[in-house]
XYZ file of C-alpha atoms in Angstrom:
756
model
C -0.396 0.170 -0.441
C 2.770 2.335 0.159
C 4.460 1.388 -2.263
C 1.400 2.410 -4.784
C 0.930 5.652 -2.363
C 4.275 6.526 -3.289
C 4.111 6.229 -7.027
C 0.856 7.579 -7.469
C 1.584 11.030 -5.809
C 5.003 11.148 -7.710
C 3.962 10.199 -10.469
C 0.662 11.217 -11.129
C 0.342 13.575 -7.937
C -2.591 12.755 -7.028
C -3.493 10.027 -3.601
C -4.418 6.269 -5.205
C -7.628 5.921 -6.713
C -10.964 4.816 -4.868
C -12.187 2.546 -6.715
C -10.912 -0.930 -7.178
C -11.326 -3.817 -10.155
C -10.995 -6.959 -9.562
C -7.580 -7.949 -11.638
C -5.421 -11.611 -11.364
C -3.065 -10.553 -9.636
C -1.272 -14.370 -10.567
C -1.312 -12.513 -14.027
C 0.205 -9.868 -12.974
C 3.062 -11.983 -11.072
C 4.635 -13.921 -13.789
C 4.116 -11.027 -16.456
C 8.096 -10.732 -17.900
C 9.844 -7.983 -15.451
C 9.861 -5.773 -19.444
C 6.626 -6.150 -19.687
C 5.914 -5.238 -15.563
C 7.901 -1.948 -16.507
C 6.160 -1.026 -19.768
C 2.773 -1.199 -17.566
C 4.011 1.094 -14.979
C 5.434 3.798 -17.715
C 2.396 4.563 -18.666
C 1.256 8.024 -17.337
C -0.794 10.842 -19.299
C 1.616 12.690 -20.786
C 1.849 8.758 -23.192
C -0.748 7.193 -22.336
C -2.120 7.637 -26.158
C 0.875 6.388 -27.547
C 0.336 3.121 -25.915
C -3.322 2.955 -26.854
C -2.048 2.689 -30.517
C -0.006 -0.436 -29.684
C -1.406 -3.264 -31.067
C 1.192 -4.985 -29.044
C 0.309 -2.846 -25.694
C -3.293 -4.494 -26.405
C -2.754 -6.380 -26.274
C -0.725 -7.030 -22.801
C -3.304 -4.778 -21.216
C -6.288 -7.451 -22.369
C -4.453 -10.581 -20.623
C -4.225 -8.119 -17.449
C -7.884 -7.217 -17.681
C -10.212 -8.980 -20.108
C -13.414 -7.174 -18.747
C -12.863 -3.316 -18.783
C -12.030 -1.209 -21.581
C -8.285 0.484 -21.856
C -8.369 3.876 -20.022
C -6.182 6.100 -17.927
C -7.958 5.247 -14.650
C -8.339 1.626 -15.567
C -4.306 1.791 -16.500
C -4.831 3.142 -12.842
C -6.119 0.624 -11.573
C -3.552 -1.762 -13.493
C -0.121 0.077 -12.069
C -2.210 0.344 -7.667
C -2.466 -3.660 -8.387
C 0.684 -5.022 -10.069
C 2.510 -2.535 -6.780
C 0.940 -4.290 -4.504
C 2.287 -7.758 -5.175
C 5.172 -6.228 -5.812
C 8.311 -7.137 -3.369
C 11.358 -5.119 -3.403
C 13.569 -6.866 -5.101
C 11.599 -6.682 -8.211
C 11.091 -3.184 -7.857
C 14.543 -2.952 -8.405
C 15.074 -5.386 -10.723
C 12.851 -3.236 -13.594
C 15.643 -0.028 -13.548
C 17.495 -1.643 -16.536
C 13.676 -2.057 -18.402
C 13.211 1.731 -17.924
C 16.111 3.022 -18.807
C 15.540 0.837 -22.283
C 11.869 2.125 -22.402
C 13.904 5.664 -22.633
C 16.586 5.032 -24.915
C 13.309 3.499 -27.147
C 11.943 7.029 -26.889
C 8.986 5.953 -24.990
C 8.922 7.864 -21.752
C 11.145 10.700 -21.793
C 14.128 12.005 -19.587
C 12.506 13.155 -17.270
C 10.121 10.183 -16.444
C 12.606 8.011 -16.308
C 14.184 9.395 -14.067
C 10.929 9.855 -11.452
C 11.231 6.202 -12.240
C 14.619 5.350 -11.505
C 14.501 6.801 -7.976
C 11.008 5.314 -7.915
C 12.173 1.372 -8.189
C 15.291 2.751 -5.269
C 13.625 4.722 -3.629
C 10.455 2.475 -2.960
C 12.383 -0.360 -2.659
C 14.442 0.319 0.212
C 11.121 1.489 2.668
C 9.152 -1.603 1.409
C 11.885 -3.559 2.055
C 12.076 -1.996 5.718
C 8.801 -2.000 6.031
C 8.778 -6.199 5.152
C 11.062 -6.817 8.056
C 9.571 -4.838 10.480
C 6.208 -6.496 9.122
C 7.235 -10.576 9.749
C 9.472 -9.188 12.841
C 6.608 -8.019 15.759
C 3.207 -8.508 13.345
C 2.824 -12.406 12.712
C 1.057 -12.599 15.881
C -1.147 -9.778 14.074
C -0.985 -10.767 11.170
C -2.857 -14.014 12.465
C -5.407 -12.322 13.947
C -6.244 -10.657 10.857
C -7.030 -13.834 9.204
C -9.768 -14.776 11.317
C -11.209 -10.488 10.846
C -11.047 -11.542 7.500
C -12.526 -15.106 7.518
C -15.659 -12.418 9.121
C -15.335 -10.352 6.452
C -16.546 -13.011 4.225
C -19.002 -14.492 5.911
C -19.972 -11.209 5.883
C -20.724 -10.736 1.763
C -22.604 -14.363 2.317
C -20.390 -15.805 -0.120
C -21.518 -20.136 -2.012
C -21.210 -22.133 0.665
C -18.627 -24.253 -0.640
C -15.735 -21.543 -0.739
C -15.985 -21.272 3.358
C -15.372 -25.105 3.412
C -12.562 -24.376 1.960
C -11.629 -20.800 4.273
C -12.890 -22.845 7.856
C -10.043 -25.847 6.816
C -7.141 -22.932 5.968
C -8.092 -21.475 8.514
C -7.684 -24.555 10.990
C -4.609 -25.922 9.507
C -3.211 -22.918 9.991
C -4.676 -22.558 13.976
C -4.009 -26.221 14.827
C -0.716 -26.832 13.733
C 1.489 -29.408 14.595
C 5.228 -28.912 15.306
C 8.478 -32.183 15.290
C 11.304 -32.399 16.402
C 13.551 -34.512 15.573
C 16.494 -35.999 17.663
C 18.835 -38.359 16.203
C 22.675 -38.845 17.069
C 25.836 -42.260 16.553
C 24.860 -44.375 19.547
C 27.118 -42.378 22.830
C 26.827 -38.865 21.341
C 25.038 -37.561 24.484
C 20.780 -36.832 22.694
C 19.259 -38.653 26.231
C 21.499 -36.073 27.980
C 20.704 -32.739 25.872
C 16.985 -34.005 25.527
C 16.625 -34.606 29.595
C 18.260 -30.702 29.269
C 15.901 -29.468 27.535
C 12.759 -30.899 28.611
C 14.353 -29.610 32.274
C 13.723 -32.973 33.735
C 15.199 -36.308 33.512
C 12.563 -38.522 32.148
C 14.935 -40.341 29.731
C 17.455 -43.067 30.234
C 20.845 -41.315 29.867
C 24.537 -43.401 30.939
C 27.979 -43.919 28.982
C 27.158 -46.872 27.649
C 23.897 -46.601 24.300
C 20.595 -46.210 26.992
C 17.770 -45.796 25.101
C 17.483 -48.758 22.529
C 14.168 -47.779 21.008
C 12.462 -44.783 18.558
C 10.705 -43.135 21.449
C 8.045 -39.580 20.693
C 7.573 -36.972 23.130
C 3.866 -35.772 22.953
C 2.202 -34.109 25.279
C -0.686 -34.719 27.362
C -1.843 -34.004 31.231
C -1.533 -37.968 32.228
C 1.681 -38.562 32.027
C 1.984 -42.791 30.298
C 4.208 -44.090 27.632
C 2.899 -46.782 25.077
C 5.049 -49.177 23.966
C 4.673 -51.003 20.068
C 6.241 -54.515 19.767
C 7.269 -56.053 16.286
C 4.393 -57.966 14.624
C 5.601 -61.192 12.988
C 6.830 -60.246 10.060
C 9.259 -58.050 11.341
C 10.517 -60.314 13.077
C 10.706 -62.751 10.329
C 12.294 -60.194 8.155
C 14.454 -58.882 11.282
C 15.607 -63.163 11.261
C 16.925 -63.347 7.624
C 19.091 -60.195 7.682
C 20.009 -62.161 10.124
C 21.257 -64.703 8.386
C 24.438 -62.420 6.973
C 25.233 -59.932 10.598
C 26.302 -61.337 12.796
C 25.913 -58.877 15.279
C 21.910 -58.783 13.662
C 22.334 -62.871 14.275
C 22.883 -62.548 18.091
C 20.817 -60.050 18.701
C 17.197 -62.519 17.370
C 19.235 -65.628 18.961
C 19.490 -63.311 22.202
C 16.422 -62.740 22.648
C 14.310 -66.014 21.270
C 16.532 -67.890 23.553
C 15.462 -65.212 27.706
C 12.384 -65.030 26.236
C 11.851 -68.499 24.905
C 7.931 -69.803 24.110
C 6.909 -65.709 25.992
C 7.357 -64.623 22.457
C 5.062 -65.240 21.473
C 3.152 -62.969 23.647
C 4.428 -59.732 22.396
C 5.096 -60.413 18.822
C 2.436 -60.308 17.144
C 0.660 -61.013 13.123
C -0.942 -57.713 14.146
C 1.797 -55.656 16.050
C 0.548 -54.946 20.142
C 0.901 -52.088 21.972
C 1.436 -51.993 26.169
C 0.418 -49.430 28.073
C 3.215 -48.040 31.291
C 3.622 -45.961 33.916
C 6.875 -44.041 33.608
C 8.789 -45.941 35.978
C 8.626 -48.750 34.040
C 9.927 -46.921 31.218
C 13.763 -48.152 31.712
C 12.396 -51.646 31.436
C 11.188 -51.001 28.226
C 13.474 -48.959 26.420
C 17.054 -49.757 28.335
C 19.821 -51.793 26.616
C 21.353 -52.175 30.281
C 18.075 -53.203 31.843
C 18.345 -57.388 32.412
C 15.093 -57.656 31.265
C 15.781 -57.580 27.265
C 12.188 -56.239 26.678
C 13.474 -53.116 24.686
C 14.678 -56.634 21.871
C 11.399 -56.892 21.191
C 10.419 -53.198 21.194
C 9.875 -51.578 18.004
C 8.492 -47.518 18.969
C 7.619 -45.965 22.464
C 5.348 -42.949 22.430
C 5.989 -40.961 25.641
C 3.304 -38.495 27.311
C 4.234 -36.083 29.879
C 3.203 -33.187 30.787
C 6.073 -30.553 30.573
C 6.061 -27.290 29.622
C 7.969 -27.509 26.693
C 5.594 -29.594 24.096
C 2.984 -27.907 24.823
C 1.136 -26.255 21.753
C 1.760 -29.778 19.772
C 5.223 -29.778 20.362
C 6.836 -33.555 19.382
C 9.927 -34.800 20.041
C 11.016 -37.618 18.546
C 14.462 -39.123 19.694
C 15.976 -41.570 17.452
C 18.329 -44.415 18.874
C 21.821 -44.609 18.013
C 22.267 -44.668 13.239
C 24.776 -47.064 13.671
C 21.717 -49.130 15.193
C 22.303 -52.389 13.889
C 18.893 -53.162 13.717
C 18.553 -52.317 10.457
C 14.815 -52.190 10.704
C 14.829 -49.928 13.713
C 17.005 -47.510 11.451
C 14.756 -47.826 8.414
C 11.235 -46.767 10.997
C 13.827 -44.044 12.290
C 14.585 -42.699 9.196
C 10.666 -42.628 8.147
C 10.164 -40.134 11.081
C 12.568 -37.480 10.142
C 11.483 -36.911 6.880
C 8.055 -35.702 8.259
C 9.482 -33.456 10.903
C 9.971 -29.882 11.126
C 13.339 -29.747 12.142
C 16.675 -31.848 13.034
C 18.372 -31.571 15.528
C 21.652 -34.085 15.347
C 23.939 -34.583 18.951
C 27.483 -35.010 18.115
C 30.008 -35.690 20.876
C 32.532 -33.025 21.220
C 35.530 -34.543 21.692
C 34.924 -36.880 18.987
C 33.032 -35.200 15.679
C 32.548 -36.137 12.088
C 32.316 -40.092 12.664
C 32.053 -41.011 8.600
C 28.147 -42.170 10.048
C 27.909 -38.604 11.313
C 28.723 -37.026 7.694
C 26.555 -39.344 5.580
C 23.283 -38.325 7.373
C 24.103 -34.978 7.492
C 25.033 -34.253 3.891
C 21.844 -37.278 2.633
C 19.638 -34.571 5.416
C 20.285 -31.594 3.822
C 20.444 -33.349 -0.399
C 17.999 -36.399 0.167
C 15.948 -35.400 2.257
C 15.863 -31.708 0.836
C 16.388 -30.247 4.913
C 16.361 -26.993 4.478
C 18.448 -25.677 7.630
C 19.740 -28.300 10.062
C 20.715 -28.013 13.911
C 24.292 -29.408 15.420
C 24.282 -29.647 18.606
C 27.820 -30.652 19.953
C 28.072 -32.395 23.293
C 30.064 -32.300 26.135
C 31.656 -29.306 26.118
C 33.079 -28.590 29.212
C 35.064 -32.332 29.087
C 37.495 -30.368 26.488
C 39.198 -26.711 26.109
C 37.747 -23.902 24.281
C 40.403 -24.460 21.454
C 39.536 -27.754 21.588
C 36.052 -26.549 20.348
C 37.075 -24.560 17.673
C 38.837 -27.806 16.288
C 36.161 -29.595 16.199
C 33.779 -27.572 14.499
C 36.782 -26.583 12.098
C 37.473 -30.446 11.015
C 32.979 -31.421 11.270
C 32.781 -28.480 7.919
C 35.923 -28.835 6.430
C 34.785 -32.627 6.815
C 31.393 -31.838 5.117
C 33.222 -30.419 2.463
C 35.741 -32.505 1.771
C 32.879 -35.378 1.544
C 30.678 -33.367 -1.586
C 34.092 -32.662 -3.419
C 34.529 -36.468 -3.255
C 31.327 -37.094 -4.272
C 31.736 -34.418 -7.158
C 28.331 -32.295 -5.582
C 28.363 -30.095 -8.533
C 26.455 -27.388 -6.698
C 27.706 -24.250 -4.536
C 29.618 -26.159 -1.225
C 29.283 -23.328 1.147
C 25.564 -22.577 0.514
C 25.395 -26.067 1.659
C 27.033 -25.867 4.575
C 25.225 -22.476 5.543
C 21.827 -23.998 6.038
C 24.025 -25.781 8.394
C 23.559 -24.035 12.527
C 26.507 -25.243 15.028
C 25.809 -24.921 19.443
C 28.057 -26.359 21.620
C 26.063 -27.378 24.953
C 27.670 -29.302 28.110
C 24.564 -30.827 28.420
C 24.470 -32.751 32.259
C 25.782 -29.371 33.172
C 22.228 -27.433 31.797
C 20.399 -30.192 33.640
C 22.159 -29.547 37.051
C 20.736 -25.986 36.432
C 17.683 -26.473 35.332
C 16.835 -29.391 38.763
C 18.015 -27.172 40.839
C 21.094 -28.448 41.402
C 22.425 -25.417 39.633
C 25.842 -24.541 42.281
C 27.143 -27.851 40.887
C 27.646 -26.350 37.687
C 28.991 -22.554 38.921
C 31.458 -23.955 41.047
C 32.333 -25.950 37.528
C 32.521 -22.522 36.043
C 28.704 -23.448 34.323
C 25.878 -20.954 34.296
C 23.040 -21.645 32.615
C 23.770 -19.505 29.381
C 27.234 -20.725 29.044
C 25.938 -24.315 29.136
C 24.602 -23.080 25.440
C 20.553 -24.764 26.355
C 19.064 -21.196 25.992
C 21.029 -20.530 22.830
C 19.636 -24.330 21.842
C 16.452 -22.614 23.248
C 16.807 -19.483 21.383
C 17.592 -20.934 18.312
C 13.890 -23.440 18.781
C 11.868 -20.100 19.171
C 12.784 -18.260 16.448
C 13.323 -21.155 13.415
C 9.803 -23.075 15.303
C 8.656 -22.384 18.638
C 7.874 -18.650 18.474
C 5.498 -16.208 17.963
C 7.138 -14.671 14.978
C 9.504 -18.212 14.458
C 10.572 -19.251 10.352
C 8.340 -21.521 10.989
C 5.356 -19.864 11.897
C 5.837 -17.097 9.215
C 5.474 -20.502 7.052
C 2.320 -21.181 7.918
C 0.507 -17.480 7.968
C 1.932 -17.643 3.915
C 0.758 -20.920 3.095
C -2.925 -19.040 5.072
C -3.455 -16.266 3.463
C -2.118 -17.261 -0.072
C -4.667 -20.372 0.317
C -6.932 -17.331 1.210
C -6.335 -15.555 -1.720
C -7.014 -18.481 -3.960
C -9.561 -19.552 -3.209
C -11.482 -15.418 -3.265
C -10.265 -15.524 -6.471
C -11.837 -18.538 -7.599
C -14.983 -16.327 -5.730
C -13.985 -13.214 -7.458
C -14.149 -15.466 -11.295
C -17.714 -16.917 -10.605
C -19.130 -13.798 -9.167
C -18.010 -11.615 -11.782
C -19.309 -14.399 -15.195
C -22.374 -14.015 -12.848
C -22.744 -10.428 -12.882
C -21.697 -10.415 -16.502
C -24.731 -13.222 -17.894
C -27.131 -10.969 -15.861
C -26.464 -7.619 -16.937
C -26.585 -9.095 -20.791
C -28.640 -8.455 -23.565
C -29.691 -11.854 -25.115
C -27.706 -10.919 -28.200
C -24.682 -10.801 -25.478
C -25.382 -13.201 -23.592
C -25.486 -16.515 -26.841
C -22.277 -14.216 -27.385
C -20.566 -15.530 -24.052
C -22.766 -18.964 -23.717
C -19.997 -19.656 -26.653
C -17.452 -17.767 -24.562
C -17.302 -20.573 -21.367
C -17.376 -22.884 -24.207
C -14.190 -21.478 -26.024
C -12.690 -21.778 -22.410
C -14.110 -25.139 -21.873
C -12.137 -26.166 -24.707
C -8.976 -24.636 -23.781
C -8.891 -26.208 -20.023
C -8.728 -29.103 -22.091
C -5.875 -28.077 -23.734
C -4.001 -27.299 -21.144
C -4.886 -30.790 -19.796
C -3.524 -31.933 -23.021
C 0.038 -29.760 -21.973
C 0.384 -31.123 -19.021
C 0.228 -34.851 -20.375
C 2.774 -33.264 -22.804
C 4.960 -31.846 -19.820
C 4.577 -35.450 -17.576
C 5.990 -37.644 -20.550
C 8.863 -35.554 -21.229
C 9.456 -35.309 -17.650
C 9.073 -39.153 -16.934
C 11.711 -39.730 -19.654
C 13.895 -37.823 -18.798
C 13.929 -39.391 -15.561
C 14.098 -43.037 -17.283
C 17.238 -41.247 -19.723
C 19.019 -40.244 -16.490
C 18.538 -43.783 -14.746
C 20.202 -45.821 -17.305
C 22.904 -43.464 -17.029
C 23.326 -43.431 -13.968
C 22.977 -47.369 -13.774
C 26.129 -47.193 -16.565
C 28.223 -45.080 -14.240
C 27.163 -47.058 -10.930
C 28.688 -50.488 -12.750
C 31.599 -48.434 -14.530
C 32.498 -46.883 -10.629
C 31.977 -50.785 -9.476
C 34.114 -52.602 -11.987
C 37.329 -50.299 -10.901
C 36.312 -50.728 -7.368
C 36.024 -54.679 -8.178
C 39.341 -54.847 -10.256
C 40.970 -52.740 -7.425
C 40.328 -54.472 -4.935
C 40.592 -58.057 -6.804
C 44.346 -56.644 -7.961
C 45.481 -55.966 -3.580
C 44.036 -59.312 -3.050
C 46.352 -61.095 -5.956
C 49.012 -58.482 -5.591
C 48.820 -59.901 -1.440
C 48.837 -63.505 -2.711
C 51.747 -62.774 -5.337
C 54.312 -61.131 -2.590
C 53.435 -64.461 -0.036
C 53.906 -66.975 -3.154
C 57.598 -65.323 -4.017
C 58.581 -64.711 -0.102
C 57.622 -68.493 0.341
C 55.029 -67.878 2.468
C 51.367 -67.638 2.299
C 49.348 -64.378 3.557
C 47.417 -65.404 5.763
C 43.473 -66.194 6.836
C 43.169 -63.038 8.649
C 45.291 -60.842 6.654
C 42.970 -61.428 3.354
C 39.828 -61.179 5.065
C 40.851 -57.606 6.691
C 41.619 -56.389 3.175
C 38.435 -57.520 1.956
C 36.257 -55.726 5.584
C 38.466 -52.595 5.029
C 37.966 -52.569 1.041
C 34.153 -53.352 0.918
C 32.859 -51.241 3.580
C 35.141 -48.380 1.618
C 33.871 -49.406 -1.397
C 29.589 -49.516 -1.120
C 29.812 -46.396 1.267
C 31.537 -44.672 -1.175
C 29.476 -46.095 -3.563
C 25.988 -45.229 -2.585
C 26.815 -41.906 -1.025
C 27.511 -40.732 -5.119
C 24.587 -42.644 -5.971
C 22.392 -40.654 -3.447
C 24.155 -37.153 -4.515
C 23.194 -37.392 -8.373
C 19.845 -38.653 -7.417
C 19.221 -36.169 -5.556
C 19.998 -33.463 -7.001
C 18.253 -35.096 -9.813
C 15.150 -35.569 -8.155
C 15.157 -31.506 -7.280
C 14.890 -30.888 -10.978
C 12.104 -33.279 -11.829
C 10.010 -33.064 -9.049
C 6.721 -29.690 -8.966
C 6.710 -27.612 -6.435
C 3.331 -26.184 -6.898
C 1.258 -30.149 -6.306
C 1.790 -29.471 -2.627
C -1.500 -31.747 -1.551
C 0.085 -34.568 -3.500
C 2.468 -36.569 -1.870
C 6.194 -35.848 -3.258
C 7.849 -39.417 -3.766
C 10.009 -40.220 -0.841
C 13.689 -41.560 -1.744
C 16.023 -42.866 0.370
C 19.057 -45.523 -0.697
C 21.824 -47.229 2.016
C 24.636 -48.757 1.704
C 22.379 -52.177 1.827
C 23.702 -53.965 5.563
C 22.716 -57.834 4.567
C 23.366 -57.717 0.767
C 26.988 -56.663 1.820
C 27.426 -58.835 4.769
C 26.425 -61.927 2.517
C 28.840 -60.847 -0.642
C 31.407 -60.359 1.977
C 31.306 -64.364 3.708
C 30.306 -65.733 0.347
C 34.532 -64.075 -0.602
C 35.568 -64.807 2.962
C 34.809 -68.352 2.393
C 35.896 -68.923 -0.790
C 39.757 -66.238 -1.142
C 41.531 -67.793 1.270
C 40.862 -71.657 -0.068
C 41.825 -70.700 -3.766
C 44.650 -68.927 -2.200
C 46.375 -71.694 -0.243
C 45.144 -74.005 -3.330
C 47.721 -72.013 -6.162
C 51.393 -70.816 -5.338
C 54.239 -69.487 -7.913
C 53.845 -70.309 -11.355
C 50.128 -70.458 -10.952
C 49.845 -67.155 -10.522
C 46.619 -66.008 -13.698
C 44.769 -68.740 -12.939
C 44.250 -67.567 -9.224
C 43.665 -64.266 -11.473
C 40.937 -65.612 -13.658
C 39.739 -67.039 -10.255
C 39.762 -64.318 -8.215
C 38.770 -62.636 -11.492
C 35.337 -64.874 -11.396
C 34.345 -64.894 -7.853
C 34.047 -60.702 -7.407
C 32.976 -60.290 -10.274
C 29.643 -62.540 -8.913
C 29.995 -60.757 -5.892
C 29.969 -57.179 -7.318
C 27.121 -58.234 -9.556
C 24.951 -58.847 -6.650
C 24.842 -54.789 -5.624
C 24.337 -54.482 -9.045
C 21.489 -56.043 -9.030
C 20.511 -53.273 -5.903
C 21.148 -50.881 -7.529
C 18.947 -51.777 -10.913
C 16.246 -53.054 -8.436
C 16.860 -49.384 -6.261
C 16.097 -47.968 -10.699
C 12.970 -50.133 -11.342
C 11.906 -48.680 -7.600
C 12.321 -44.792 -7.619
C 10.643 -44.955 -11.127
C 7.302 -46.910 -10.269
C 7.263 -44.291 -6.820
C 7.405 -41.168 -10.000
C 5.479 -43.014 -11.695
C 2.569 -43.252 -9.328
C 3.618 -39.860 -8.639
C 3.161 -38.282 -12.331
C -0.073 -39.989 -12.337
C -1.709 -38.651 -8.854
C -0.789 -35.290 -11.194
C -3.081 -35.759 -14.027
C -5.800 -37.404 -12.280
C -5.107 -34.315 -10.037
C -5.369 -32.209 -12.920
C -8.324 -33.664 -14.866
C -10.754 -33.552 -11.371
C -9.651 -29.977 -11.364
C -10.721 -29.517 -14.572
C -14.213 -31.631 -14.012
C -14.196 -29.437 -11.382
C -13.742 -26.279 -13.248
C -16.346 -26.581 -15.880
C -18.426 -28.085 -13.371
C -19.212 -24.709 -11.668
C -19.656 -22.555 -14.704
C -22.470 -24.792 -15.978
C -24.010 -24.134 -12.098
C -23.159 -20.394 -12.359
C -24.666 -20.394 -15.890
C -27.971 -22.528 -14.616
C -28.174 -20.869 -11.980
C -27.953 -17.017 -13.522
C -29.821 -18.182 -15.988
C -33.172 -19.220 -14.048
C -31.973 -15.675 -12.113
C -32.763 -13.735 -15.504
C -36.409 -15.643 -15.611
C -37.146 -13.295 -12.008
C -37.221 -9.708 -11.660
C -33.340 -8.442 -11.432
C -33.554 -4.699 -9.930
C -30.977 -2.006 -9.472
C -30.788 -2.811 -6.234
C -30.350 -5.798 -6.368
C -27.603 -4.517 -9.066
C -26.236 -2.205 -7.178
C -25.612 -5.011 -3.975
C -23.820 -7.309 -6.074
C -21.122 -4.318 -7.410
C -20.410 -2.953 -4.129
C -20.082 -7.344 -2.834
C -18.097 -7.661 -5.619
C -15.616 -3.844 -4.855
C -15.532 -5.577 -0.908
C -14.243 -8.976 -2.168
C -11.396 -7.096 -4.405
C -10.520 -4.842 -1.570
C -9.999 -7.899 0.987
C -8.217 -10.087 -2.341
C -5.953 -6.773 -2.253
C -5.095 -6.529 0.564
C -4.180 -10.730 1.254
C -2.282 -10.162 -2.317
C 0.119 -7.505 -0.447
C 0.601 -9.840 3.139
C 0.872 -13.053 0.864
C 3.489 -11.148 -0.664
C 5.214 -9.511 2.553
C 5.061 -13.000 3.984
C 6.858 -14.540 0.881
């Protein structure tokens, strides 16, 4: 509003016109910048020149098809455009204004006025926008409710109120989910206890929390424990055939529980409600009952203040959890979190597991922000802490370069925030034992927990948080789109009611033409989706070939290393030990498949970001996750460990070539298993995207049918109204309703742009 006021005073030396017209803000924002500059360059002195231009008339009709081209309608068009333009967009119009001046379409003085306007108003608008979002989000939330009341007073069609109420309810009842991740013994539980201000989760110097735990608010404290079902337990047993630690886990569980195992593990997932004092019995890896082995996840209800207002926390087991099924569940929850907090021990930061997870979150899962909490800072010096931070950032950059990530590495790292925390000492402060922490030289603020709380307030929980801003933006945008639909319908009804019989026939024919155009748009969307599908299929073929080449290269490297070890032993009259061969295989295999998996993920994440369609927010985007398949790697490794030492011992000096051929065959078979895994993953990705594109097309078809049906209903109802008396009073009432709806739409457009 302030920008428009400045424009009219500078260019026309008058206030904003009182007359309001119905103008589609989306159409104006979609215009190229040179056309936006052209619209703003029109004024009294050059109007006649522009009026004679066929191209300008076409542009005007595109923006305001229902109004005759006059200087007054141009003013309203300029006003509507300025209401939805941002500060940055205004600044970008200056080069186009200068080109108009060079083409002698505007005078030197007018060009100077316009460029000064773009510079000065852009600065003022940016200042207003920053002030607006800093202190008025709560006001805007209240304003949304007031706008809804104003809309009810207009007595629109009931279908619009259903949409508006749903949008408003979603904005009010949004839940916030915070995911806590980290490797085993990173200090997640102690940090979370400090954040909550109560020692509610077990913590220890050895792994304690062995399950996924979801914390939610409830006045009555309790917990609900969910056990593995029969199918999930069978999957664990199958995977245990090739993973000794998992095999040991399953065997230990079945030995301890025996026939009682069926009391917990059933066809349908069983759950049990318990009191909080029983929690460690089910979740602690150190408890003698070993019930934690049978628990898939726990939902913990507590009346802690931090969890009020729809906040829930997902506390995960370690990322290096040997139970891969539990790791899958954890990663599924993480994709739904509003914010991720990754916990690392400051004295041993940036393990390979940490680095892989951080980059996967930022690239594969497209997390916009990530908070890394460095724990136990009271056990190291400030110099060591600074070194840990620098090492983490360097490691992240190095891994991105290693994976040949083509994006801006600095921008990726800038999306990460680091806060050092002395969790245990913060917990002492929160549980009335602050003297112990103070004696160690740590005030509550120095522990870092206050910084974490401020971060959460800014990003997620506060009245003026970025998350609240996003929620309001979606709500205002939803209101604006709904009102624009109502405006289109009301405009159609008004035109039909006021048309002569001859004009009516033309308008009905025009509606039929518009329906035909809608079908053509659907054909264009089909072609667009088909092109994206073809692009994905071609990419997957190229990716598969690239991975095959990398696999071949890694296979030859490891194969030659084993052969060199054997040849060296033969030439020196001693066989290489089985232990040495197995050691080379284990380290080589692990590094090889980790590197290949990382490279695959980064390339896939980049392509997905290009293919996904952001405008379809109501359609769930495909969740693609790829990890080095531990069971498959273990299976391949066992085959090599069993066969290669025997093969080396069966050969000797003089039979090196024969050994090389046999090694090649065995390695090709083993590495081929991983290649098959990649092929299956490619098929899964293709199937998910085919379903995604099909859902988009179905949504488009439904929207098309809805638009046509609604126009038909308006036409039918309006024709019925024409049979009755349509008085001047009724015309005036509809005109006033249209004006008020236009005012509200312009307010919504302005606020939506400010929140963007």
